[in-house]
GROMACS .gro file of C-alpha atoms in nm:
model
  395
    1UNK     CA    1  -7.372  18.550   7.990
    2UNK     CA    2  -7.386  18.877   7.808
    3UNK     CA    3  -7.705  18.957   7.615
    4UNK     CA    4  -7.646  19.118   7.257
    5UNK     CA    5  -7.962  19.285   7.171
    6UNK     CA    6  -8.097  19.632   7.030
    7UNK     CA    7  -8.412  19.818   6.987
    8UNK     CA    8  -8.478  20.043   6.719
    9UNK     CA    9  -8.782  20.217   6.568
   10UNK     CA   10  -8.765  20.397   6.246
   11UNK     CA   11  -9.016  20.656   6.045
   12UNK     CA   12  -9.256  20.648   5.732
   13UNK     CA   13  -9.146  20.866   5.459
   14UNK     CA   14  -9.452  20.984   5.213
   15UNK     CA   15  -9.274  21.091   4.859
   16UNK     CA   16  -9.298  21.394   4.673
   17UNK     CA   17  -9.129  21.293   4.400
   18UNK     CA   18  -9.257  20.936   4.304
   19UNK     CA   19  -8.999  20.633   4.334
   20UNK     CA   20  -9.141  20.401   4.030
   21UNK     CA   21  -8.958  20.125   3.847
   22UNK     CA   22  -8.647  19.957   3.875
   23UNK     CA   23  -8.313  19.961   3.629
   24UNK     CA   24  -8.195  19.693   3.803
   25UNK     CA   25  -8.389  19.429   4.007
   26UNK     CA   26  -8.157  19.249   4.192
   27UNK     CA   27  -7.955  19.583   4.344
   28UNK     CA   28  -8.301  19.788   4.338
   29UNK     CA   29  -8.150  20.060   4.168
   30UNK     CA   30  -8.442  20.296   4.071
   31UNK     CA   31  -8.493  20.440   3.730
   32UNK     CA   32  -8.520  20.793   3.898
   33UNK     CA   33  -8.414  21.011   4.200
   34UNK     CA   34  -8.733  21.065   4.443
   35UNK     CA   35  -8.769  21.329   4.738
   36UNK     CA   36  -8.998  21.268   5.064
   37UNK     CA   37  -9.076  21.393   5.395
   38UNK     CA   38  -9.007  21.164   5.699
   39UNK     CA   39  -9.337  21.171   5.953
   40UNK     CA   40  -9.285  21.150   6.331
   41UNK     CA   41  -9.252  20.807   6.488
   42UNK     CA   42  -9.487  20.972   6.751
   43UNK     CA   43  -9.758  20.849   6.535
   44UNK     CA   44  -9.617  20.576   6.269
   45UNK     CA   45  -9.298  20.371   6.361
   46UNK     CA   46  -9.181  20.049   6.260
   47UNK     CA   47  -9.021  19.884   6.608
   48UNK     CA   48  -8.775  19.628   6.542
   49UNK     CA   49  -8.539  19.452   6.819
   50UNK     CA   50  -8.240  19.253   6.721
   51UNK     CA   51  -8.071  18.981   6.931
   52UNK     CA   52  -7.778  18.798   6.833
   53UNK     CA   53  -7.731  18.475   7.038
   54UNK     CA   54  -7.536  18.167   7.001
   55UNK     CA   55  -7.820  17.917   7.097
   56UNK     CA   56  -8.047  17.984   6.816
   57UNK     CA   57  -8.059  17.750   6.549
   58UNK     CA   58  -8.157  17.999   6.251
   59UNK     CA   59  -8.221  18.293   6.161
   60UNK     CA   60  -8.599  18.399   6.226
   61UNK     CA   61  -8.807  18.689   6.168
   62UNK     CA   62  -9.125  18.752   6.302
   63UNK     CA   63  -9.337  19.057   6.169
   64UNK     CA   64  -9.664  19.216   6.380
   65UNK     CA   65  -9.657  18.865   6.580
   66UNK     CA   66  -9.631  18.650   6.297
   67UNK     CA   67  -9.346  18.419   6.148
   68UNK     CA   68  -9.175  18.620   5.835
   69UNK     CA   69  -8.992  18.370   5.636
   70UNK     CA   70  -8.608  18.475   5.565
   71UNK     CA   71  -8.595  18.322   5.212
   72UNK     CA   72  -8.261  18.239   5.073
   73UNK     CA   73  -8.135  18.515   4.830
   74UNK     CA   74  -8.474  18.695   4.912
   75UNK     CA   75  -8.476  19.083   5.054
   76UNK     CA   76  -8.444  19.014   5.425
   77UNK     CA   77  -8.155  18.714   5.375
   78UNK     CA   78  -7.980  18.977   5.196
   79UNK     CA   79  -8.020  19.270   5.432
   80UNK     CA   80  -7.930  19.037   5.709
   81UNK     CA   81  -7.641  18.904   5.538
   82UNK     CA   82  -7.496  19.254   5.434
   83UNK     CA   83  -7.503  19.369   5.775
   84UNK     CA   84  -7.347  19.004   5.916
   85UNK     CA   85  -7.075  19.088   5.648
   86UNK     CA   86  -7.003  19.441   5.796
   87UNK     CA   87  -6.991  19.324   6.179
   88UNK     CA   88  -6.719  19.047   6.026
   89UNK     CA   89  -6.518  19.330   5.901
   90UNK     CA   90  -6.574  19.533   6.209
   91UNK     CA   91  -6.461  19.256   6.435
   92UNK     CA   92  -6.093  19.184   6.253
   93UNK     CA   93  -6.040  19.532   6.235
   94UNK     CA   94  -6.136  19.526   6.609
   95UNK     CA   95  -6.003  19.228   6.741
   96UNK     CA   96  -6.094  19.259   7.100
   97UNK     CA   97  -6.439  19.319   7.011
   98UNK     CA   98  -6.700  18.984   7.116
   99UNK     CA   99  -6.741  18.740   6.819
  100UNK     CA  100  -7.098  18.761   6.746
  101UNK     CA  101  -7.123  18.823   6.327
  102UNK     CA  102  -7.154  18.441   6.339
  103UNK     CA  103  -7.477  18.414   6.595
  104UNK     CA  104  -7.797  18.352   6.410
  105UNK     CA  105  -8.047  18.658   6.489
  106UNK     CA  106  -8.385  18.679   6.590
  107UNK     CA  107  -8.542  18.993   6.498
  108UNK     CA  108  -8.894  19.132   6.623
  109UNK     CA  109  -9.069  19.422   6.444
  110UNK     CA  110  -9.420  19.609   6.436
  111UNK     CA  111  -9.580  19.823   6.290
  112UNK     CA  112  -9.842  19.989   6.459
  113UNK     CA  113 -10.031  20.076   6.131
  114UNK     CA  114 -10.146  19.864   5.838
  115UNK     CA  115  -9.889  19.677   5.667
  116UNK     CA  116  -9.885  19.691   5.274
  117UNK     CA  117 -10.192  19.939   5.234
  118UNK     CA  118  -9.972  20.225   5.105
  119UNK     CA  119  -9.827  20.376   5.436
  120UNK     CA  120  -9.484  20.294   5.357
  121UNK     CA  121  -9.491  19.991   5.595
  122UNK     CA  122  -9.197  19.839   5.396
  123UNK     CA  123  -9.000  20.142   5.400
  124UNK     CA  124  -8.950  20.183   5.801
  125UNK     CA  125  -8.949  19.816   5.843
  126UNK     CA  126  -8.664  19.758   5.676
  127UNK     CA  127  -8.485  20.092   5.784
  128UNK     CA  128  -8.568  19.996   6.186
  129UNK     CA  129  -8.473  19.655   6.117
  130UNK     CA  130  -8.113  19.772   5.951
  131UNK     CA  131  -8.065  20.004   6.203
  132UNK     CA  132  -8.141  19.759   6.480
  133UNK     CA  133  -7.861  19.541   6.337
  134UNK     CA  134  -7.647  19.858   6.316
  135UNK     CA  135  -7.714  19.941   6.689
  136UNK     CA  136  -7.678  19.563   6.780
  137UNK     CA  137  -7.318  19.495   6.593
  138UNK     CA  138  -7.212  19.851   6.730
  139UNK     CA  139  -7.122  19.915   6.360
  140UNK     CA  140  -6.950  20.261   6.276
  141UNK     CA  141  -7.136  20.306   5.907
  142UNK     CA  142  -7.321  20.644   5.878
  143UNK     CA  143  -7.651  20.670   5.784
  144UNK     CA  144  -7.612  20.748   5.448
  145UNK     CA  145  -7.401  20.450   5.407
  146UNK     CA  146  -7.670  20.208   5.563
  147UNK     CA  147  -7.905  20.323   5.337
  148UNK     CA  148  -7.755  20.139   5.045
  149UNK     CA  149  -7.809  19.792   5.234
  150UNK     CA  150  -8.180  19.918   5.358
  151UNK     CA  151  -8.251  19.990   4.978
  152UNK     CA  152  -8.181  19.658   4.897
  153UNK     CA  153  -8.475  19.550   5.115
  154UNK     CA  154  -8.731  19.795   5.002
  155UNK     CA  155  -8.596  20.088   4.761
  156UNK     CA  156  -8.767  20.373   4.955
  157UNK     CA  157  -8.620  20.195   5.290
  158UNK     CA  158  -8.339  20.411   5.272
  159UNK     CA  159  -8.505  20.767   5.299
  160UNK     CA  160  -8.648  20.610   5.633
  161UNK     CA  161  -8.246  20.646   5.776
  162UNK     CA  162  -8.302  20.998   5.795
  163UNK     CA  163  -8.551  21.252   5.933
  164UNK     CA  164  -8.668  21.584   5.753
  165UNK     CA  165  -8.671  21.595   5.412
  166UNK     CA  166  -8.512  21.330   5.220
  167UNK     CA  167  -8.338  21.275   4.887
  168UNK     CA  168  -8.268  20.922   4.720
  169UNK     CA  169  -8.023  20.994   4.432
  170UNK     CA  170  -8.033  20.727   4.169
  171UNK     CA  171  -7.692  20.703   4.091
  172UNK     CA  172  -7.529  20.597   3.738
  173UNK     CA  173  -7.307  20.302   3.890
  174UNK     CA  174  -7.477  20.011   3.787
  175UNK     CA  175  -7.198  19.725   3.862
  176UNK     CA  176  -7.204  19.818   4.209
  177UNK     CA  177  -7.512  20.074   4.280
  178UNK     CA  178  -7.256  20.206   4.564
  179UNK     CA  179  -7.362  20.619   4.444
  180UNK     CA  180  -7.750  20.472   4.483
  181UNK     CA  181  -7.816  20.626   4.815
  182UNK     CA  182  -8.044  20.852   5.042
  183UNK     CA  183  -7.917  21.227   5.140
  184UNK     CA  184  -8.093  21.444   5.374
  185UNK     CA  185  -8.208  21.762   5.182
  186UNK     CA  186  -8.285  21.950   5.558
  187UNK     CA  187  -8.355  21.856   5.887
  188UNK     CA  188  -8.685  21.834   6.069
  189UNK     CA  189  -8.613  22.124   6.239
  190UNK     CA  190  -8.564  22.327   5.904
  191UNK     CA  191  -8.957  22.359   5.828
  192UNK     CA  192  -9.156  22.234   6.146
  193UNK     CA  193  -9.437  22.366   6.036
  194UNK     CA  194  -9.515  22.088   5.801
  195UNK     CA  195  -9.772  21.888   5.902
  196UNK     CA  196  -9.948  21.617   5.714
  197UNK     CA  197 -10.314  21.510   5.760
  198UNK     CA  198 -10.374  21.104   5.633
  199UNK     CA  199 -10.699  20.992   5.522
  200UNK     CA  200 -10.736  20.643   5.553
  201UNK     CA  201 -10.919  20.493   5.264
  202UNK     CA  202 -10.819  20.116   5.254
  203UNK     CA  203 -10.599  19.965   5.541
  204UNK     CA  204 -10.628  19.624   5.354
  205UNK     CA  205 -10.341  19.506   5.173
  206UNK     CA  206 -10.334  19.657   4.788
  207UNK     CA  207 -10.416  19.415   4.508
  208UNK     CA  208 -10.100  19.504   4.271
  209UNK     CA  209  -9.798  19.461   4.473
  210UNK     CA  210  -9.513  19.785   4.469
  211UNK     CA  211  -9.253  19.523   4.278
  212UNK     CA  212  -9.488  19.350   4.081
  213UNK     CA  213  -9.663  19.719   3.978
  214UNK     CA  214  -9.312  19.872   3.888
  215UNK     CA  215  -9.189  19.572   3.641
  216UNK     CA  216  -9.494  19.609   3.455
  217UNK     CA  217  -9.466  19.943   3.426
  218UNK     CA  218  -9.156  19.910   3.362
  219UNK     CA  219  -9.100  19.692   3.066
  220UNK     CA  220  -9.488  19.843   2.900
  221UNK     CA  221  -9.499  20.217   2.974
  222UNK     CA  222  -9.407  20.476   2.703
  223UNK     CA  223  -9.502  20.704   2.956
  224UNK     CA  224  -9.250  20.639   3.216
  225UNK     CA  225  -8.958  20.680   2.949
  226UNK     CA  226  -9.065  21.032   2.913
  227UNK     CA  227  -9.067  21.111   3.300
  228UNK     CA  228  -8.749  20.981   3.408
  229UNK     CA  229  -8.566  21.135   3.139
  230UNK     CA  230  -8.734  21.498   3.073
  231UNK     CA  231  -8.985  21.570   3.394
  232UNK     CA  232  -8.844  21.424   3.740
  233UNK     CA  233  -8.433  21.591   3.641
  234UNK     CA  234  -8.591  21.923   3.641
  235UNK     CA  235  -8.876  21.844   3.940
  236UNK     CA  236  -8.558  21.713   4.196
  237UNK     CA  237  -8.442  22.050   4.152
  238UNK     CA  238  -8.709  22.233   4.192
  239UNK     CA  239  -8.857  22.101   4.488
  240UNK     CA  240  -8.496  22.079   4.645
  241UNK     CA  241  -8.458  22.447   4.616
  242UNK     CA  242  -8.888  22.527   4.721
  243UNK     CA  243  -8.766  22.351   5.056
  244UNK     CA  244  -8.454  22.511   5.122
  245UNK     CA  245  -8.651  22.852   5.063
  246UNK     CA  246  -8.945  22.700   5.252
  247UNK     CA  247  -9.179  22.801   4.965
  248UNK     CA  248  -9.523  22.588   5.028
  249UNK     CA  249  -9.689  22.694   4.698
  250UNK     CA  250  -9.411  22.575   4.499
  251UNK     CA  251  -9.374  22.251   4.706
  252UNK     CA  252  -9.734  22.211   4.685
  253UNK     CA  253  -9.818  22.249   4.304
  254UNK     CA  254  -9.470  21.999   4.221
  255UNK     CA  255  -9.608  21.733   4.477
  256UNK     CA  256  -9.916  21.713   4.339
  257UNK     CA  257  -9.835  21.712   4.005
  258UNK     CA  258  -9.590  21.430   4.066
  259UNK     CA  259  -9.825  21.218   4.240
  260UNK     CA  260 -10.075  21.298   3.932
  261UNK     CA  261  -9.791  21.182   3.666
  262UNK     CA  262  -9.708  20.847   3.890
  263UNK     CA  263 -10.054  20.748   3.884
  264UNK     CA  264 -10.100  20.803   3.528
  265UNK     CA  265  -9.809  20.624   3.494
  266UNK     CA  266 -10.019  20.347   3.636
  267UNK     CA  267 -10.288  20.380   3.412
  268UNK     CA  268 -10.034  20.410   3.096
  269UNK     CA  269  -9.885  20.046   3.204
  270UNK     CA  270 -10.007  19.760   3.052
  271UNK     CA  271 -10.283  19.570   3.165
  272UNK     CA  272 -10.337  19.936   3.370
  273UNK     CA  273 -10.280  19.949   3.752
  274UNK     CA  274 -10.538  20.112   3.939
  275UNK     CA  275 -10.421  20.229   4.332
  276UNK     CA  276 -10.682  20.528   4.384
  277UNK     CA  277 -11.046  20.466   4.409
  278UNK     CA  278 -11.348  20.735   4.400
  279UNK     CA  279 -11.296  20.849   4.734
  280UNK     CA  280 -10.946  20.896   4.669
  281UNK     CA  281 -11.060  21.109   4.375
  282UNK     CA  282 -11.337  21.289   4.549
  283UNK     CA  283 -11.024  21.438   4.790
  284UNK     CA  284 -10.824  21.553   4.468
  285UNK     CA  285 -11.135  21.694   4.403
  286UNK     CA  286 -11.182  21.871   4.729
  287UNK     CA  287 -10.828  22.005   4.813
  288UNK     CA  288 -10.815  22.118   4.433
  289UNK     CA  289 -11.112  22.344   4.530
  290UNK     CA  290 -10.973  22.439   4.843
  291UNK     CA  291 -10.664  22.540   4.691
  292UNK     CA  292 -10.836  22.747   4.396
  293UNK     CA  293 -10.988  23.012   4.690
  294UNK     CA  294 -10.616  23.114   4.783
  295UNK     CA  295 -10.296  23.285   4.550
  296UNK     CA  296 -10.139  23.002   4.657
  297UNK     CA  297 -10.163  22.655   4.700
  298UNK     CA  298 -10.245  22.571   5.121
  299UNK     CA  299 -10.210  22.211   5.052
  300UNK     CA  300 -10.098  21.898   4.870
  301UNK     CA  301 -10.245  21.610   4.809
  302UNK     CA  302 -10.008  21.303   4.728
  303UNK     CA  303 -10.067  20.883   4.672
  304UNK     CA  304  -9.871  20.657   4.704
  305UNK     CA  305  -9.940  20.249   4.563
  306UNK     CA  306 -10.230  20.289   4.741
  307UNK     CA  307 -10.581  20.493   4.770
  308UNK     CA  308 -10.466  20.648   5.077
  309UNK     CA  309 -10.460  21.017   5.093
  310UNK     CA  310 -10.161  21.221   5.214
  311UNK     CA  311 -10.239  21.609   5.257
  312UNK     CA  312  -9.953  21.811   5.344
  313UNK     CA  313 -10.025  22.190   5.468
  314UNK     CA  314  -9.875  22.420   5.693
  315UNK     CA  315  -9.984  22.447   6.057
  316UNK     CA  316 -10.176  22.741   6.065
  317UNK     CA  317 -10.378  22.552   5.790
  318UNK     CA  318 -10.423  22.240   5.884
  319UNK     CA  319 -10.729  22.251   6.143
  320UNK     CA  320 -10.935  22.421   5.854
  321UNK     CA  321 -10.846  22.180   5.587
  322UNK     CA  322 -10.934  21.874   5.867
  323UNK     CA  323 -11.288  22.036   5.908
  324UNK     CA  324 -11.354  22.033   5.514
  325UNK     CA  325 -11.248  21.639   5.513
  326UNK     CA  326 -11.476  21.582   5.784
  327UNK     CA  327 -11.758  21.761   5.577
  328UNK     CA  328 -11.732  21.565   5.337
  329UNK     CA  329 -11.601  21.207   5.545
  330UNK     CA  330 -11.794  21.251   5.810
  331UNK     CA  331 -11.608  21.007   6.120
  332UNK     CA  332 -11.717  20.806   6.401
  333UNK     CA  333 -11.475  20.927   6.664
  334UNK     CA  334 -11.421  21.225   6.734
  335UNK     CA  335 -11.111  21.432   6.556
  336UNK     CA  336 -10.867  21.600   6.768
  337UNK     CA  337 -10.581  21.840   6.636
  338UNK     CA  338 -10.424  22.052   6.859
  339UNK     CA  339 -10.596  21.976   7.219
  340UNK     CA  340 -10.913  22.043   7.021
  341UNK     CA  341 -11.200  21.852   6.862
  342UNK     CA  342 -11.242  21.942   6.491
  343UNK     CA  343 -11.609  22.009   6.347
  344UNK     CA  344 -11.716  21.964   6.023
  345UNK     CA  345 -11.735  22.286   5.831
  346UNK     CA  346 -11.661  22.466   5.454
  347UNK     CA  347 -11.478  22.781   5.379
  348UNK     CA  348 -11.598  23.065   5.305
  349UNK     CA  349 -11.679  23.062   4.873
  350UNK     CA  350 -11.616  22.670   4.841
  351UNK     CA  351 -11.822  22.541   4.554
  352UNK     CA  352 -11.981  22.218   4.753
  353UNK     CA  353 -12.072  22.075   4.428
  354UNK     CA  354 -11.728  21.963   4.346
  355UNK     CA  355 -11.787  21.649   4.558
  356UNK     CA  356 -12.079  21.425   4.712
  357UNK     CA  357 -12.065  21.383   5.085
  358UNK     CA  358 -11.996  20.996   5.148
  359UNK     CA  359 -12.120  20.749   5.438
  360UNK     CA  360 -11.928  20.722   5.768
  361UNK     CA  361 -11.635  20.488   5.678
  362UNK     CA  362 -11.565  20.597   5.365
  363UNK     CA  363 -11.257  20.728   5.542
  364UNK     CA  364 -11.184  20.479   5.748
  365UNK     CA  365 -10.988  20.708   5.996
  366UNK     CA  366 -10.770  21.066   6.020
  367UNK     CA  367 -10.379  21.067   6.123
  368UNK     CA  368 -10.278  21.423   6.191
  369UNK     CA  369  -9.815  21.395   6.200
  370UNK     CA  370  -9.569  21.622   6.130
  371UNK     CA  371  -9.265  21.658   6.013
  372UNK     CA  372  -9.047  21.405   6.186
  373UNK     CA  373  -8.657  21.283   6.280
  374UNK     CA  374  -8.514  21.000   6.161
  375UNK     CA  375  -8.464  20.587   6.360
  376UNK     CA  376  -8.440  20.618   6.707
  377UNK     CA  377  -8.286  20.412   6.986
  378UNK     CA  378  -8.494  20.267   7.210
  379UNK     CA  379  -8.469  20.151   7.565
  380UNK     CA  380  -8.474  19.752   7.685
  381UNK     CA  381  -8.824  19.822   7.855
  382UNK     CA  382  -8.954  19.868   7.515
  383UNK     CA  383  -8.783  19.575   7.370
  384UNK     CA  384  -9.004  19.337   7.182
  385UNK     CA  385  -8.837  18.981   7.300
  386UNK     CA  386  -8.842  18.816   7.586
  387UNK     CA  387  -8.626  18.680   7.766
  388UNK     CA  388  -8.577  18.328   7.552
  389UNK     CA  389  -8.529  18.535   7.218
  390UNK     CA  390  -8.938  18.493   7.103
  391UNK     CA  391  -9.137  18.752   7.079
  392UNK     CA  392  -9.305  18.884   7.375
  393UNK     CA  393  -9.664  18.875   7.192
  394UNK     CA  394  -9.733  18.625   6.902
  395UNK     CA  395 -10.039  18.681   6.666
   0.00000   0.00000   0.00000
């Protein structure tokens, strides 16, 4: 009996350009475009596998080991469905295709970093587990065209479909949300250089929720009104064009500013959402410094719904900016960029004052990524079911 199965893993995508608040709930169409850079799945991947078989009873889910419930009308029932729909068109226009669209599926995935503590974990999980479906049903959609069924599970889901640098245009149609989609600005391969350095401040799960943060904000912020009609227009463009010229100081200096904006955005919603802590603020602090000893900007902080730090920099830049971190977050283990442990240590003219030097743990750990390409396809050895359909390791 044939086995219909696929294996996918798909990338986290860090904005520049800050997705926040919805215009419409249901579709998830956002109230403004957003930009980010896709990381390499050599260091965080969402790995999903998809089997469609006629002896399972239900659809079932099971996320890092544990049982995911598919609610009814909820995000995954309607990912799932979507891509059920599209394997039921693909069969009667293919007729000597296997029927399979009606199986129930059993899908796998896991993340091997911490779920729901700003990393994105809900943006390549629900990319790897669309594309898994995509890869399973042999479907002939494009990337840009699964994006509009990823968004539905987690808006910034659908820059995960594509690697580089990474565009999700809002769109106007609101009957249909079919113009609401991801676009890949430039490849991975257009600016390698770009590195990022993540300092891991809380890997527990955030205390406001992304959807519950945005319809606050939403329906209370004055401030929001004013950025998604006069500030994020003009930023899209901007950065768009700093990339395609590969300039970092531009990049840099629109990055941070955004992230600055989105978080005050926060603060301006009503009761006020706090994501970054005082270590998060002791970095702003740090790579502002950093930044002020050079003509331009050498790197970018950014936050997501979290207190998580993302730095971006340039290779040749990113070993010195590791051993400032580590001055001031000292670690337990050891650092290694490049083949090479990294010491603690300050440029030269860097006012030390501009930050206290915290306990081991305050940063609870250093990912050093790059620049990365978008969901892969991944062989049956790496598979994450067994041979029954259940997941090969249970939590």
């Amino acid at each position: 009996m044939s086995i219909y199965q696929a294996t996918t893993s798909a990338p986290v995508n860090i904005a520049c350009i800050k997705y926040w608040g919805k215009r419409n709930e249901s579709l998830i169409l956002p109230t403004n475009s957003s930009l980010s850079v896709t990381l390499s799945q050599d260091n965080l991947r969402s790995t999903t596998t998809a089997r469609a078989d006629p002896s399972f009873a239900a659809d079932c889910l099971w996320l890092n080991g544990k049982v995911d419930p598919i609610k009814s009308g909820g995000r995954l029932h309607t990912c799932i469905s979507e891509m059920k729909r599209l394997r039921t068109a693909f069969e009667a226009a293919n007729p000597d295709q296997p029927k399979i669209a009606s199986f129930n599926v059993h899908i796998c995935s896991f993340n091997n970093f911490p779920t729901a503590a700003g990393l994105a974990s809900s943006a390549s999980g629900f990319a790897a587990l669309v594309y898994a479906l995509a890869k399973l049903y042999a479907l002939p959609q494009t990337p840009e065209e699964l994006s509009l069924i990823a968004r539905r599970g987690s808006g910034s889901a659908c820059r995960s479909l594509f690697g580089g640098f990474v565009a999700w245009d809002m769109g106007g149609d609101d009957v249909t949300g079919l113009d609401s989609k991801a676009r890949q600005v430039a490849p991975e391969s257009h600016w390698p250089e770009m590195e990022a350095l993540i300092c891991v401040v809380n890997d527990a799960k955030k205390g406001t929720s992304s959807t519950s943060g945005m319809q606050r904000t939403v329906v209370t912020s004055a401030l929001l009104q004013h950025r998604i009609g006069y500030v994020v227009p003009s930023r899209m463009a901007d950065i768009e064009s700093a990339i395609a010229d590969k300039r970092f100081g531009d990049f840099a200096e629109i990055t941070m500013r955004d992230s600055n904006q989105f978080h005050a955005v926060a603060l301006d919603t009503y009761p006020p959402i706090f994501y970054m802590n005082d270590v998060s603020r002791a970095i702003i602090a740090i790579i502002t410094e950093y930044n002020r000893l050079s003509d331009q900007p050498k790197a970018a902080y950014t936050y997501d719904a979290g207190p998580n730090a993302v730095i971006y920099a340039l290779t040749p830049n990113v070993r010195e900016i590791a051993q400032l971190v580590l001055y001031y977050f000292p670690q337990a283990e050891k650092v290694i960029i490049g083949g090479q442990e990294v010491e603690a240590a300050l440029p030269e003219g860097f006012n030390e004052a501009v930050a206290k030097r915290w306990e081991v743990g305050s940063v609870k750990g250093l990912i050093h990524t790059r620049v990365g390409d978008g969901p892969r396809v991944l062989s049956d050895s790496e598979a994450l079911l067994n041979a029954q359909g259940i997941p090969k390791v249970l939590a």
